[in-house]
PDB file of C-alpha atoms in Angstrom:
ATOM      1  CA  MET D   1     173.448  82.607 103.660  1.00 41.00           C
ATOM      2  CA  PHE D   2     171.439  84.577 106.366  1.00 42.00           C
ATOM      3  CA  VAL D   3     173.297  87.405 108.423  1.00 46.00           C
ATOM      4  CA  CYS D   4     171.226  89.228 111.090  1.00 48.00           C
ATOM      5  CA  GLY D   5     167.947  87.901 109.778  1.00 48.00           C
ATOM      6  CA  SER D   6     168.658  89.226 106.232  1.00 51.00           C
ATOM      7  CA  ASN D   7     170.353  87.392 103.108  1.00 52.00           C
ATOM      8  CA  PHE D   8     172.295  88.862 100.343  1.00 52.00           C
ATOM      9  CA  VAL D   9     169.094  89.356  98.016  1.00 54.00           C
ATOM     10  CA  GLY D  10     168.081  91.994 100.207  1.00 55.00           C
ATOM     11  CA  GLY D  11     164.915  90.767 102.210  1.00 56.00           C
ATOM     12  CA  GLU D  12     164.641  88.419 104.919  1.00 57.00           C
ATOM     13  CA  LEU D  13     162.070  86.061 103.199  1.00 57.00           C
ATOM     14  CA  ALA D  14     163.559  86.520  99.736  1.00 56.00           C
ATOM     15  CA  CYS D  15     165.276  83.143  99.769  1.00 57.00           C
ATOM     16  CA  ALA D  16     162.590  81.435 101.832  1.00 57.00           C
ATOM     17  CA  LEU D  17     161.529  77.983 100.717  1.00 55.00           C
ATOM     18  CA  THR D  18     157.769  78.848 101.490  1.00 56.00           C
ATOM     19  CA  PRO D  19     156.055  81.425  99.367  1.00 54.00           C
ATOM     20  CA  THR D  20     155.530  85.102 100.954  1.00 56.00           C
ATOM     21  CA  ASP D  21     151.920  86.203 101.806  1.00 59.00           C
ATOM     22  CA  LEU D  22     150.098  88.059  98.889  1.00 65.00           C
ATOM     23  CA  GLU D  23     147.232  90.455  99.332  1.00 74.00           C
ATOM     24  CA  ASP D  24     144.507  91.005  96.734  1.00 78.00           C
ATOM     25  CA  ILE D  25     145.077  93.836  94.610  1.00 77.00           C
ATOM     26  CA  ASN D  26     142.388  96.319  94.904  1.00 79.00           C
ATOM     27  CA  LYS D  27     143.858  99.582  93.397  1.00 82.00           C
ATOM     28  CA  ILE D  28     145.728 100.483  90.361  1.00 83.00           C
ATOM     29  CA  GLU D  29     147.595 103.766  89.910  1.00 85.00           C
ATOM     30  CA  LEU D  30     149.127 105.020  86.825  1.00 85.00           C
ATOM     31  CA  LYS D  31     150.946 108.495  86.897  1.00 85.00           C
ATOM     32  CA  ASN D  32     153.839 110.211  85.339  1.00 86.00           C
ATOM     33  CA  GLY D  33     153.489 108.825  81.775  1.00 85.00           C
ATOM     34  CA  ILE D  34     151.344 108.676  78.647  1.00 85.00           C
ATOM     35  CA  TYR D  35     149.430 105.350  78.277  1.00 84.00           C
ATOM     36  CA  ASP D  36     147.607 103.807  75.381  1.00 83.00           C
ATOM     37  CA  ASP D  37     145.633 101.330  77.605  1.00 83.00           C
ATOM     38  CA  LEU D  38     145.252  99.237  80.775  1.00 86.00           C
ATOM     39  CA  TYR D  39     144.596  95.633  80.360  1.00 84.00           C
ATOM     40  CA  ILE D  40     144.231  93.473  83.530  1.00 85.00           C
ATOM     41  CA  THR D  41     143.552  89.595  82.988  1.00 84.00           C
ATOM     42  CA  LYS D  42     143.385  86.437  85.270  1.00 83.00           C
ATOM     43  CA  ALA D  43     144.988  84.488  82.519  1.00 80.00           C
ATOM     44  CA  THR D  44     148.568  83.579  83.163  1.00 77.00           C
ATOM     45  CA  ASP D  45     149.350  81.330  79.963  1.00 78.00           C
ATOM     46  CA  PHE D  46     150.855  83.918  77.696  1.00 71.00           C
ATOM     47  CA  ASP D  47     154.207  85.581  76.956  1.00 71.00           C
ATOM     48  CA  LEU D  48     154.867  89.178  78.086  1.00 67.00           C
ATOM     49  CA  ASP D  49     155.605  90.900  75.014  1.00 68.00           C
ATOM     50  CA  ASP D  50     154.196  93.938  72.724  1.00 62.00           C
ATOM     51  CA  ASN D  51     152.349  91.251  70.549  1.00 68.00           C
ATOM     52  CA  TYR D  52     149.913  89.942  73.289  1.00 67.00           C
ATOM     53  CA  ASN D  53     146.372  89.632  71.903  1.00 70.00           C
ATOM     54  CA  ARG D  54     144.131  91.757  74.109  1.00 71.00           C
ATOM     55  CA  VAL D  55     140.373  90.848  73.604  1.00 76.00           C
ATOM     56  CA  TRP D  56     137.587  90.653  76.012  1.00 75.00           C
ATOM     57  CA  ASN D  57     136.951  87.174  77.497  1.00 76.00           C
ATOM     58  CA  PHE D  58     135.858  85.580  80.395  1.00 74.00           C
ATOM     59  CA  ASP D  59     139.309  86.128  82.068  1.00 81.00           C
ATOM     60  CA  THR D  60     139.340  89.859  81.445  1.00 82.00           C
ATOM     61  CA  ILE D  61     138.938  91.847  84.598  1.00 83.00           C
ATOM     62  CA  LEU D  62     139.097  95.239  83.147  1.00 83.00           C
ATOM     63  CA  TRP D  63     140.303  97.000  79.794  1.00 82.00           C
ATOM     64  CA  ALA D  64     140.619 100.778  79.847  1.00 83.00           C
ATOM     65  CA  LYS D  65     141.423 102.216  76.396  1.00 80.00           C
ATOM     66  CA  PHE D  66     141.455 105.962  77.580  1.00 81.00           C
ATOM     67  CA  ASN D  67     139.485 107.093  74.506  1.00 74.00           C
ATOM     68  CA  ASP D  68     138.820 110.474  76.269  1.00 73.00           C
ATOM     69  CA  ASN D  69     137.482 108.574  79.295  1.00 72.00           C
ATOM     70  CA  THR D  70     138.220 106.180  81.987  1.00 73.00           C
ATOM     71  CA  ASN D  71     135.674 103.480  81.162  1.00 74.00           C
ATOM     72  CA  ALA D  72     137.209 100.149  81.907  1.00 74.00           C
ATOM     73  CA  GLY D  73     133.947  97.803  81.810  1.00 71.00           C
ATOM     74  CA  ASN D  74     132.851  95.501  79.033  1.00 69.00           C
ATOM     75  CA  VAL D  75     129.980  96.991  77.464  1.00 65.00           C
ATOM     76  CA  ASP D  76     131.419  96.711  74.090  1.00 62.00           C
ATOM     77  CA  TRP D  77     131.915  93.108  74.608  1.00 62.00           C
ATOM     78  CA  ASN D  78     128.664  92.681  75.918  1.00 74.00           C
ATOM     79  CA  VAL D  79     127.095  94.007  72.592  1.00 80.00           C
ATOM     80  CA  GLN D  80     129.012  91.290  70.585  1.00 79.00           C
ATOM     81  CA  THR D  81     127.847  88.391  73.221  1.00 83.00           C
ATOM     82  CA  VAL D  82     124.208  89.720  74.032  1.00 90.00           C
ATOM     83  CA  SER D  83     121.642  89.516  71.254  1.00 92.00           C
ATOM     84  CA  HIS D  84     118.538  90.085  73.728  1.00 93.00           C
ATOM     85  CA  LEU D  85     117.796  91.579  77.086  1.00 94.00           C
ATOM     86  CA  LEU D  86     114.855  90.212  79.029  1.00 95.00           C
ATOM     87  CA  LEU D  87     113.025  91.855  81.789  1.00 96.00           C
ATOM     88  CA  LYS D  88     111.489  89.167  84.137  1.00 96.00           C
ATOM     89  CA  SER D  89     109.261  89.173  87.470  1.00 96.00           C
ATOM     90  CA  ARG D  90     107.912  86.782  89.659  1.00 95.00           C
ATOM     91  CA  ASN D  91     105.943  87.051  92.902  1.00 92.00           C
ATOM     92  CA  HIS D  92     107.948  86.624  96.070  1.00 90.00           C
ATOM     93  CA  GLY D  93     108.149  82.904  97.081  1.00 89.00           C
ATOM     94  CA  GLU D  94     107.316  81.711  93.690  1.00 91.00           C
ATOM     95  CA  PHE D  95     109.530  79.689  91.178  1.00 91.00           C
ATOM     96  CA  LEU D  96     108.484  80.449  87.720  1.00 92.00           C
ATOM     97  CA  TRP D  97     109.326  83.844  86.203  1.00 95.00           C
ATOM     98  CA  LYS D  98     107.095  85.700  83.880  1.00 95.00           C
ATOM     99  CA  THR D  99     108.567  87.586  80.903  1.00 96.00           C
ATOM    100  CA  LEU D 100     107.662  91.210  80.906  1.00 96.00           C
ATOM    101  CA  PHE D 101     109.507  92.819  78.060  1.00 96.00           C
ATOM    102  CA  VAL D 102     112.143  91.741  75.574  1.00 96.00           C
ATOM    103  CA  LYS D 103     114.705  94.300  73.889  1.00 95.00           C
ATOM    104  CA  GLU D 104     117.077  93.424  71.024  1.00 94.00           C
ATOM    105  CA  ILE D 105     120.698  94.627  71.470  1.00 93.00           C
ATOM    106  CA  ASN D 106     122.625  96.203  68.508  1.00 92.00           C
ATOM    107  CA  THR D 107     124.337  99.172  70.206  1.00 89.00           C
ATOM    108  CA  ILE D 108     125.519 100.301  73.590  1.00 85.00           C
ATOM    109  CA  GLU D 109     122.549 102.500  74.061  1.00 87.00           C
ATOM    110  CA  ASP D 110     119.986  99.474  74.053  1.00 90.00           C
ATOM    111  CA  PHE D 111     121.243  98.258  77.379  1.00 89.00           C
ATOM    112  CA  VAL D 112     118.962 101.202  78.686  1.00 88.00           C
ATOM    113  CA  ILE D 113     115.514  99.875  79.865  1.00 88.00           C
ATOM    114  CA  ASN D 114     112.853 101.998  81.042  1.00 90.00           C
ATOM    115  CA  TYR D 115     109.604  99.722  81.472  1.00 92.00           C
ATOM    116  CA  PRO D 116     106.514 100.628  83.674  1.00 91.00           C
ATOM    117  CA  ASP D 117     105.090  97.445  85.088  1.00 93.00           C
ATOM    118  CA  TYR D 118     101.399  97.747  85.277  1.00 93.00           C
ATOM    119  CA  PHE D 119     100.920  94.025  86.107  1.00 94.00           C
ATOM    120  CA  ILE D 120     101.873  94.516  89.686  1.00 93.00           C
ATOM    121  CA  ALA D 121      99.440  94.527  92.618  1.00 94.00           C
ATOM    122  CA  SER D 122      99.697  97.133  95.419  1.00 94.00           C
ATOM    123  CA  GLY D 123     101.463  95.588  98.462  1.00 94.00           C
ATOM    124  CA  ALA D 124     102.633  92.551  96.395  1.00 94.00           C
ATOM    125  CA  THR D 125     106.533  91.768  96.916  1.00 96.00           C
ATOM    126  CA  VAL D 126     107.903  91.354  93.435  1.00 96.00           C
ATOM    127  CA  GLU D 127     111.384  90.094  92.292  1.00 96.00           C
ATOM    128  CA  TYR D 128     112.569  91.536  88.995  1.00 96.00           C
ATOM    129  CA  ALA D 129     115.399  90.068  86.807  1.00 94.00           C
ATOM    130  CA  ILE D 130     117.399  91.550  83.964  1.00 93.00           C
ATOM    131  CA  VAL D 131     118.707  88.591  81.722  1.00 92.00           C
ATOM    132  CA  PRO D 132     121.049  88.669  78.964  1.00 91.00           C
ATOM    133  CA  VAL D 133     120.389  86.283  76.079  1.00 92.00           C
ATOM    134  CA  LEU D 134     122.608  85.272  73.151  1.00 89.00           C
ATOM    135  CA  TYR D 135     120.368  83.660  70.522  1.00 84.00           C
ATOM    136  CA  GLY D 136     118.189  81.945  72.950  1.00 85.00           C
ATOM    137  CA  THR D 137     120.586  80.974  75.427  1.00 88.00           C
ATOM    138  CA  GLU D 138     120.130  82.839  78.798  1.00 90.00           C
ATOM    139  CA  GLY D 139     122.961  84.204  80.817  1.00 87.00           C
ATOM    140  CA  ASN D 140     123.138  85.073  84.648  1.00 84.00           C
ATOM    141  CA  TYR D 141     120.069  86.821  86.290  1.00 90.00           C
ATOM    142  CA  ALA D 142     120.618  90.230  87.966  1.00 88.00           C
ATOM    143  CA  THR D 143     117.801  90.486  90.533  1.00 92.00           C
ATOM    144  CA  SER D 144     116.269  93.147  92.492  1.00 92.00           C
ATOM    145  CA  THR D 145     112.958  93.230  95.003  1.00 94.00           C
ATOM    146  CA  VAL D 146     110.236  95.847  95.141  1.00 94.00           C
ATOM    147  CA  THR D 147     106.964  96.075  97.115  1.00 95.00           C
ATOM    148  CA  PRO D 148     104.989  99.016  95.566  1.00 92.00           C
ATOM    149  CA  LYS D 149     102.134 100.655  97.329  1.00 91.00           C
ATOM    150  CA  PHE D 150      99.241 102.881  96.048  1.00 89.00           C
ATOM    151  CA  THR D 151      96.050 104.337  97.275  1.00 87.00           C
ATOM    152  CA  LYS D 152      94.126 104.815  94.153  1.00 88.00           C
ATOM    153  CA  MET D 153      92.181 102.691  91.846  1.00 91.00           C
ATOM    154  CA  PHE D 154      93.500 102.248  88.417  1.00 93.00           C
ATOM    155  CA  LEU D 155      92.130 101.152  84.741  1.00 95.00           C
ATOM    156  CA  ILE D 156      94.949 100.487  82.371  1.00 96.00           C
ATOM    157  CA  GLU D 157      94.983  99.673  78.695  1.00 96.00           C
ATOM    158  CA  GLY D 158      98.585  99.900  77.031  1.00 92.00           C
ATOM    159  CA  ASP D 159     100.244 103.152  78.231  1.00 90.00           C
ATOM    160  CA  THR D 160      96.836 104.738  78.985  1.00 93.00           C
ATOM    161  CA  VAL D 161      96.244 104.946  82.684  1.00 93.00           C
ATOM    162  CA  TRP D 162      93.072 106.246  84.511  1.00 93.00           C
ATOM    163  CA  GLY D 163      92.778 106.528  88.131  1.00 89.00           C
ATOM    164  CA  THR D 164      90.563 108.074  90.811  1.00 85.00           C
ATOM    165  CA  ASP D 165      90.976 108.235  94.758  1.00 78.00           C
ATOM    166  CA  LEU D 166      87.323 107.732  95.290  1.00 59.00           C
ATOM    167  CA  THR D 167      87.424 103.940  95.799  1.00 53.00           C
ATOM    168  CA  ASP D 168      85.510 103.312  99.055  1.00 52.00           C
ATOM    169  CA  GLU D 169      82.489 101.183  98.482  1.00 54.00           C
ATOM    170  CA  PHE D 170      82.905 101.712  94.755  1.00 70.00           C
ATOM    171  CA  CYS D 171      84.037  98.413  93.440  1.00 87.00           C
ATOM    172  CA  ASP D 172      81.905  95.208  94.536  1.00 91.00           C
ATOM    173  CA  THR D 173      82.736  91.844  93.149  1.00 95.00           C
ATOM    174  CA  THR D 174      80.898  88.513  92.818  1.00 97.00           C
ATOM    175  CA  ARG D 175      82.445  85.146  92.226  1.00 96.00           C
ATOM    176  CA  ASN D 176      80.997  83.208  89.519  1.00 97.00           C
ATOM    177  CA  VAL D 177      81.013  79.255  89.717  1.00 96.00           C
ATOM    178  CA  PRO D 178      78.275  78.107  87.130  1.00 94.00           C
ATOM    179  CA  SER D 179      76.558  75.217  88.914  1.00 94.00           C
ATOM    180  CA  SER D 180      72.788  74.044  89.776  1.00 94.00           C
ATOM    181  CA  THR D 181      71.298  71.832  92.632  1.00 93.00           C
ATOM    182  CA  VAL D 182      68.942  68.966  91.755  1.00 94.00           C
ATOM    183  CA  GLU D 183      66.533  67.950  94.225  1.00 95.00           C
ATOM    184  CA  LEU D 184      65.921  64.001  93.867  1.00 93.00           C
ATOM    185  CA  LEU D 185      62.644  62.020  94.767  1.00 92.00           C
ATOM    186  CA  ASN D 186      64.172  59.752  97.098  1.00 92.00           C
ATOM    187  CA  SER D 187      66.705  62.128  98.940  1.00 94.00           C
ATOM    188  CA  LYS D 188      66.126  64.647 101.491  1.00 95.00           C
ATOM    189  CA  TYR D 189      69.101  66.821 100.278  1.00 96.00           C
ATOM    190  CA  PRO D 190      69.762  68.040  96.748  1.00 94.00           C
ATOM    191  CA  ILE D 191      72.820  67.117  94.678  1.00 95.00           C
ATOM    192  CA  PHE D 192      75.530  69.525  93.456  1.00 94.00           C
ATOM    193  CA  VAL D 193      76.036  69.645  89.681  1.00 95.00           C
ATOM    194  CA  ARG D 194      78.896  71.574  88.194  1.00 95.00           C
ATOM    195  CA  ASN D 195      79.499  70.826  84.398  1.00 94.00           C
ATOM    196  CA  THR D 196      82.213  73.253  83.749  1.00 95.00           C
ATOM    197  CA  ILE D 197      85.650  74.652  85.427  1.00 95.00           C
ATOM    198  CA  ALA D 198      84.649  78.217  84.736  1.00 96.00           C
ATOM    199  CA  ASN D 199      85.537  80.313  87.981  1.00 97.00           C
ATOM    200  CA  TYR D 200      85.995  84.106  87.616  1.00 98.00           C
ATOM    201  CA  ASP D 201      84.990  87.592  88.995  1.00 98.00           C
ATOM    202  CA  THR D 202      82.390  90.035  87.854  1.00 98.00           C
ATOM    203  CA  GLY D 203      82.228  93.462  89.532  1.00 96.00           C
ATOM    204  CA  ASN D 204      80.694  97.042  89.537  1.00 95.00           C
ATOM    205  CA  CYS D 205      83.029 100.152  89.993  1.00 93.00           C
ATOM    206  CA  ALA D 206      82.341 103.817  90.238  1.00 89.00           C
ATOM    207  CA  GLY D 207      84.419 106.952  90.410  1.00 85.00           C
ATOM    208  CA  SER D 208      85.535 110.135  88.897  1.00 82.00           C
ATOM    209  CA  LEU D 209      88.446 108.903  86.826  1.00 84.00           C
ATOM    210  CA  ILE D 210      91.195 111.058  85.624  1.00 84.00           C
ATOM    211  CA  PRO D 211      94.176 110.323  83.342  1.00 88.00           C
ATOM    212  CA  LEU D 212      97.501 109.654  84.911  1.00 82.00           C
ATOM    213  CA  VAL D 213     100.150 112.294  84.359  1.00 75.00           C
ATOM    214  CA  ASN D 214     103.221 111.042  86.406  1.00 72.00           C
ATOM    215  CA  GLU D 215     103.897 107.439  86.834  1.00 71.00           C
ATOM    216  CA  GLU D 216     106.347 107.531  89.665  1.00 69.00           C
ATOM    217  CA  THR D 217     104.178 109.737  91.758  1.00 68.00           C
ATOM    218  CA  CYS D 218     100.938 108.249  90.770  1.00 70.00           C
ATOM    219  CA  GLU D 219      99.681 111.936  90.279  1.00 73.00           C
ATOM    220  CA  LEU D 220      96.458 112.505  88.314  1.00 73.00           C
ATOM    221  CA  ALA D 221      95.840 115.413  85.828  1.00 71.00           C
ATOM    222  CA  PHE D 222      93.327 117.485  87.831  1.00 64.00           C
ATOM    223  CA  ASP D 223      93.286 119.917  90.673  1.00 58.00           C
ATOM    224  CA  THR D 224      90.957 118.512  93.470  1.00 55.00           C
ATOM    225  CA  SER D 225      89.934 122.194  94.559  1.00 55.00           C
ATOM    226  CA  TYR D 226      87.920 122.611  91.253  1.00 54.00           C
ATOM    227  CA  ASP D 227      85.070 120.319  90.753  1.00 54.00           C
ATOM    228  CA  TYR D 228      84.412 121.180  87.010  1.00 57.00           C
ATOM    229  CA  GLN D 229      87.800 119.905  86.204  1.00 55.00           C
ATOM    230  CA  ARG D 230      86.564 116.187  86.688  1.00 63.00           C
ATOM    231  CA  VAL D 231      83.502 116.957  84.333  1.00 72.00           C
ATOM    232  CA  GLN D 232      86.030 117.573  81.419  1.00 75.00           C
ATOM    233  CA  TYR D 233      87.422 113.985  81.446  1.00 84.00           C
ATOM    234  CA  GLN D 234      83.987 112.084  81.687  1.00 85.00           C
ATOM    235  CA  LYS D 235      83.258 111.748  78.022  1.00 87.00           C
ATOM    236  CA  ALA D 236      87.051 110.663  77.280  1.00 89.00           C
ATOM    237  CA  PHE D 237      86.897 108.150  80.050  1.00 92.00           C
ATOM    238  CA  MET D 238      83.401 106.603  78.596  1.00 93.00           C
ATOM    239  CA  ASN D 239      85.120 106.400  75.256  1.00 94.00           C
ATOM    240  CA  PHE D 240      88.037 104.437  76.806  1.00 96.00           C
ATOM    241  CA  ILE D 241      85.871 102.076  78.715  1.00 96.00           C
ATOM    242  CA  CYS D 242      83.648 101.204  75.681  1.00 96.00           C
ATOM    243  CA  ASP D 243      86.416 100.704  73.092  1.00 96.00           C
ATOM    244  CA  GLY D 244      85.949  96.835  73.573  1.00 95.00           C
ATOM    245  CA  ILE D 245      89.584  96.138  74.666  1.00 96.00           C
ATOM    246  CA  PRO D 246      90.429  94.322  77.745  1.00 97.00           C
ATOM    247  CA  LYS D 247      92.108  96.335  80.369  1.00 97.00           C
ATOM    248  CA  ILE D 248      93.825  95.924  83.821  1.00 97.00           C
ATOM    249  CA  LEU D 249      92.028  96.883  86.798  1.00 97.00           C
ATOM    250  CA  LYS D 250      93.966  97.506  90.154  1.00 94.00           C
ATOM    251  CA  LEU D 251      92.728  98.286  93.673  1.00 93.00           C
ATOM    252  CA  PRO D 252      94.802  99.986  96.437  1.00 91.00           C
ATOM    253  CA  ASP D 253      94.031  96.646  98.605  1.00 91.00           C
ATOM    254  CA  GLY D 254      96.033  94.250  96.419  1.00 93.00           C
ATOM    255  CA  ARG D 255      93.117  92.999  94.072  1.00 95.00           C
ATOM    256  CA  ILE D 256      93.945  92.949  90.495  1.00 97.00           C
ATOM    257  CA  TRP D 257      92.229  91.748  87.426  1.00 98.00           C
ATOM    258  CA  ILE D 258      92.226  91.360  83.649  1.00 98.00           C
ATOM    259  CA  VAL D 259      88.826  92.653  82.694  1.00 98.00           C
ATOM    260  CA  GLN D 260      86.436  93.497  79.971  1.00 97.00           C
ATOM    261  CA  VAL D 261      84.016  96.357  80.357  1.00 97.00           C
ATOM    262  CA  THR D 262      80.425  95.214  79.760  1.00 96.00           C
ATOM    263  CA  PRO D 263      77.240  97.334  78.827  1.00 93.00           C
ATOM    264  CA  ASN D 264      76.063  99.898  79.851  1.00 95.00           C
ATOM    265  CA  PRO D 265      78.248 102.476  81.752  1.00 95.00           C
ATOM    266  CA  THR D 266      76.309 105.153  83.204  1.00 94.00           C
ATOM    267  CA  ASP D 267      77.230 109.054  84.108  1.00 90.00           C
ATOM    268  CA  SER D 268      75.510 110.190  86.920  1.00 87.00           C
ATOM    269  CA  ALA D 269      75.664 113.127  89.564  1.00 81.00           C
ATOM    270  CA  ASN D 270      76.633 112.466  93.149  1.00 75.00           C
ATOM    271  CA  THR D 271      74.514 115.059  95.362  1.00 76.00           C
ATOM    272  CA  VAL D 272      75.639 118.082  92.985  1.00 75.00           C
ATOM    273  CA  TYR D 273      75.876 118.525  89.132  1.00 73.00           C
ATOM    274  CA  ASN D 274      79.660 118.927  89.114  1.00 70.00           C
ATOM    275  CA  ASN D 275      80.416 116.085  91.355  1.00 72.00           C
ATOM    276  CA  ARG D 276      79.849 113.269  88.742  1.00 77.00           C
ATOM    277  CA  GLN D 277      80.985 109.994  88.540  1.00 83.00           C
ATOM    278  CA  ILE D 278      80.849 106.973  85.904  1.00 89.00           C
ATOM    279  CA  SER D 279      79.563 103.417  86.944  1.00 92.00           C
ATOM    280  CA  TRP D 280      80.359 100.276  85.068  1.00 94.00           C
ATOM    281  CA  SER D 281      80.223  96.607  85.218  1.00 97.00           C
ATOM    282  CA  TRP D 282      82.967  94.393  84.181  1.00 97.00           C
ATOM    283  CA  VAL D 283      83.962  90.639  83.718  1.00 98.00           C
ATOM    284  CA  GLU D 284      87.286  88.803  84.478  1.00 98.00           C
ATOM    285  CA  VAL D 285      88.639  87.319  81.143  1.00 98.00           C
ATOM    286  CA  GLY D 286      92.063  86.359  81.954  1.00 97.00           C
ATOM    287  CA  ASP D 287      94.954  85.500  84.670  1.00 96.00           C
ATOM    288  CA  ILE D 288      97.399  88.400  85.392  1.00 95.00           C
ATOM    289  CA  ASN D 289     100.108  86.049  85.917  1.00 93.00           C
ATOM    290  CA  SER D 290      99.830  84.170  82.624  1.00 95.00           C
ATOM    291  CA  GLU D 291     101.917  85.186  79.808  1.00 96.00           C
ATOM    292  CA  GLU D 292      99.841  83.626  77.438  1.00 96.00           C
ATOM    293  CA  ASP D 293      96.666  85.648  78.351  1.00 97.00           C
ATOM    294  CA  LEU D 294      98.469  88.850  78.583  1.00 96.00           C
ATOM    295  CA  TYR D 295      99.654  88.398  75.044  1.00 96.00           C
ATOM    296  CA  TYR D 296      96.479  86.963  73.236  1.00 96.00           C
ATOM    297  CA  LEU D 297      94.613  89.917  74.886  1.00 96.00           C
ATOM    298  CA  GLY D 298      96.655  92.525  73.707  1.00 95.00           C
ATOM    299  CA  LEU D 299      98.417  93.576  76.886  1.00 95.00           C
ATOM    300  CA  SER D 300     101.797  92.417  76.308  1.00 95.00           C
ATOM    301  CA  ASP D 301     104.021  92.142  73.225  1.00 94.00           C
ATOM    302  CA  VAL D 302     106.162  89.109  74.580  1.00 96.00           C
ATOM    303  CA  GLY D 303     105.615  86.270  72.146  1.00 95.00           C
ATOM    304  CA  PRO D 304     105.540  82.517  72.697  1.00 95.00           C
ATOM    305  CA  GLU D 305     109.237  81.872  72.031  1.00 94.00           C
ATOM    306  CA  TRP D 306     110.078  83.969  75.363  1.00 94.00           C
ATOM    307  CA  TRP D 307     107.486  82.525  77.741  1.00 93.00           C
ATOM    308  CA  THR D 308     108.460  80.366  80.485  1.00 85.00           C
ATOM    309  CA  LYS D 309     107.945  76.725  79.596  1.00 72.00           C
TER     310      LYS D 309
END
């Protein structure tokens, strides 16, 4: 029974046959009380009583336990359902991912990842992904895209980085494609013979290399107003390039290689005694985008079980 648009229940739509319009709940407010916890779930198939079994599952929206904080996320639940975190990358427009870093998850603190990516070229747009894994089964990818740029030449081995601002005309390369031409008796033109698929670069670089002291700003460890400070690093850099271990060579124009320094580097003065530079030659020994090459050349700790198949 309706009287003047209202009914005995109190609202004009209280007894309507069609449901009322419900807006999304986007704010919860608790006040004037003492609360043990706040649990919100999408599940509806339960009895509303004090014995409801509250656990984190895929229906849980939030669960604030008020243990000296107002955290309501599911980090504790993730510790139970994530065995490893993977950091992956791929060049923009490509399909296959490359696994850069693997971290085993045992505590909440293990979810923090701070990883410097030395395998990325200057000016290259790269997509990164954080991937939760439960004993080999991957979860959803959380992705982000960056385009780094730098103005120095770098030579990198593990966590050791050397760099220089002096790059103009100091890194010339040659593409090596072993082949030969054979001149035939009955032909005006020779034939081209290539018996290998070898196709790699070699090069010669020079510069006053200084160790890197700040990864975020690419700051080098010397004051450019004092030439003598460059000299003190010459012997250390010479030992670095002569240790026989493959390295990553990166130029500010976007070129990048996995290289092996070849005999014999030289330390020479450029115009004046204190203005010195080291010249060295190198040969390309692997593919910077190959997980297998990075692993077997000692540049990555990511084993075959984590490679993109």
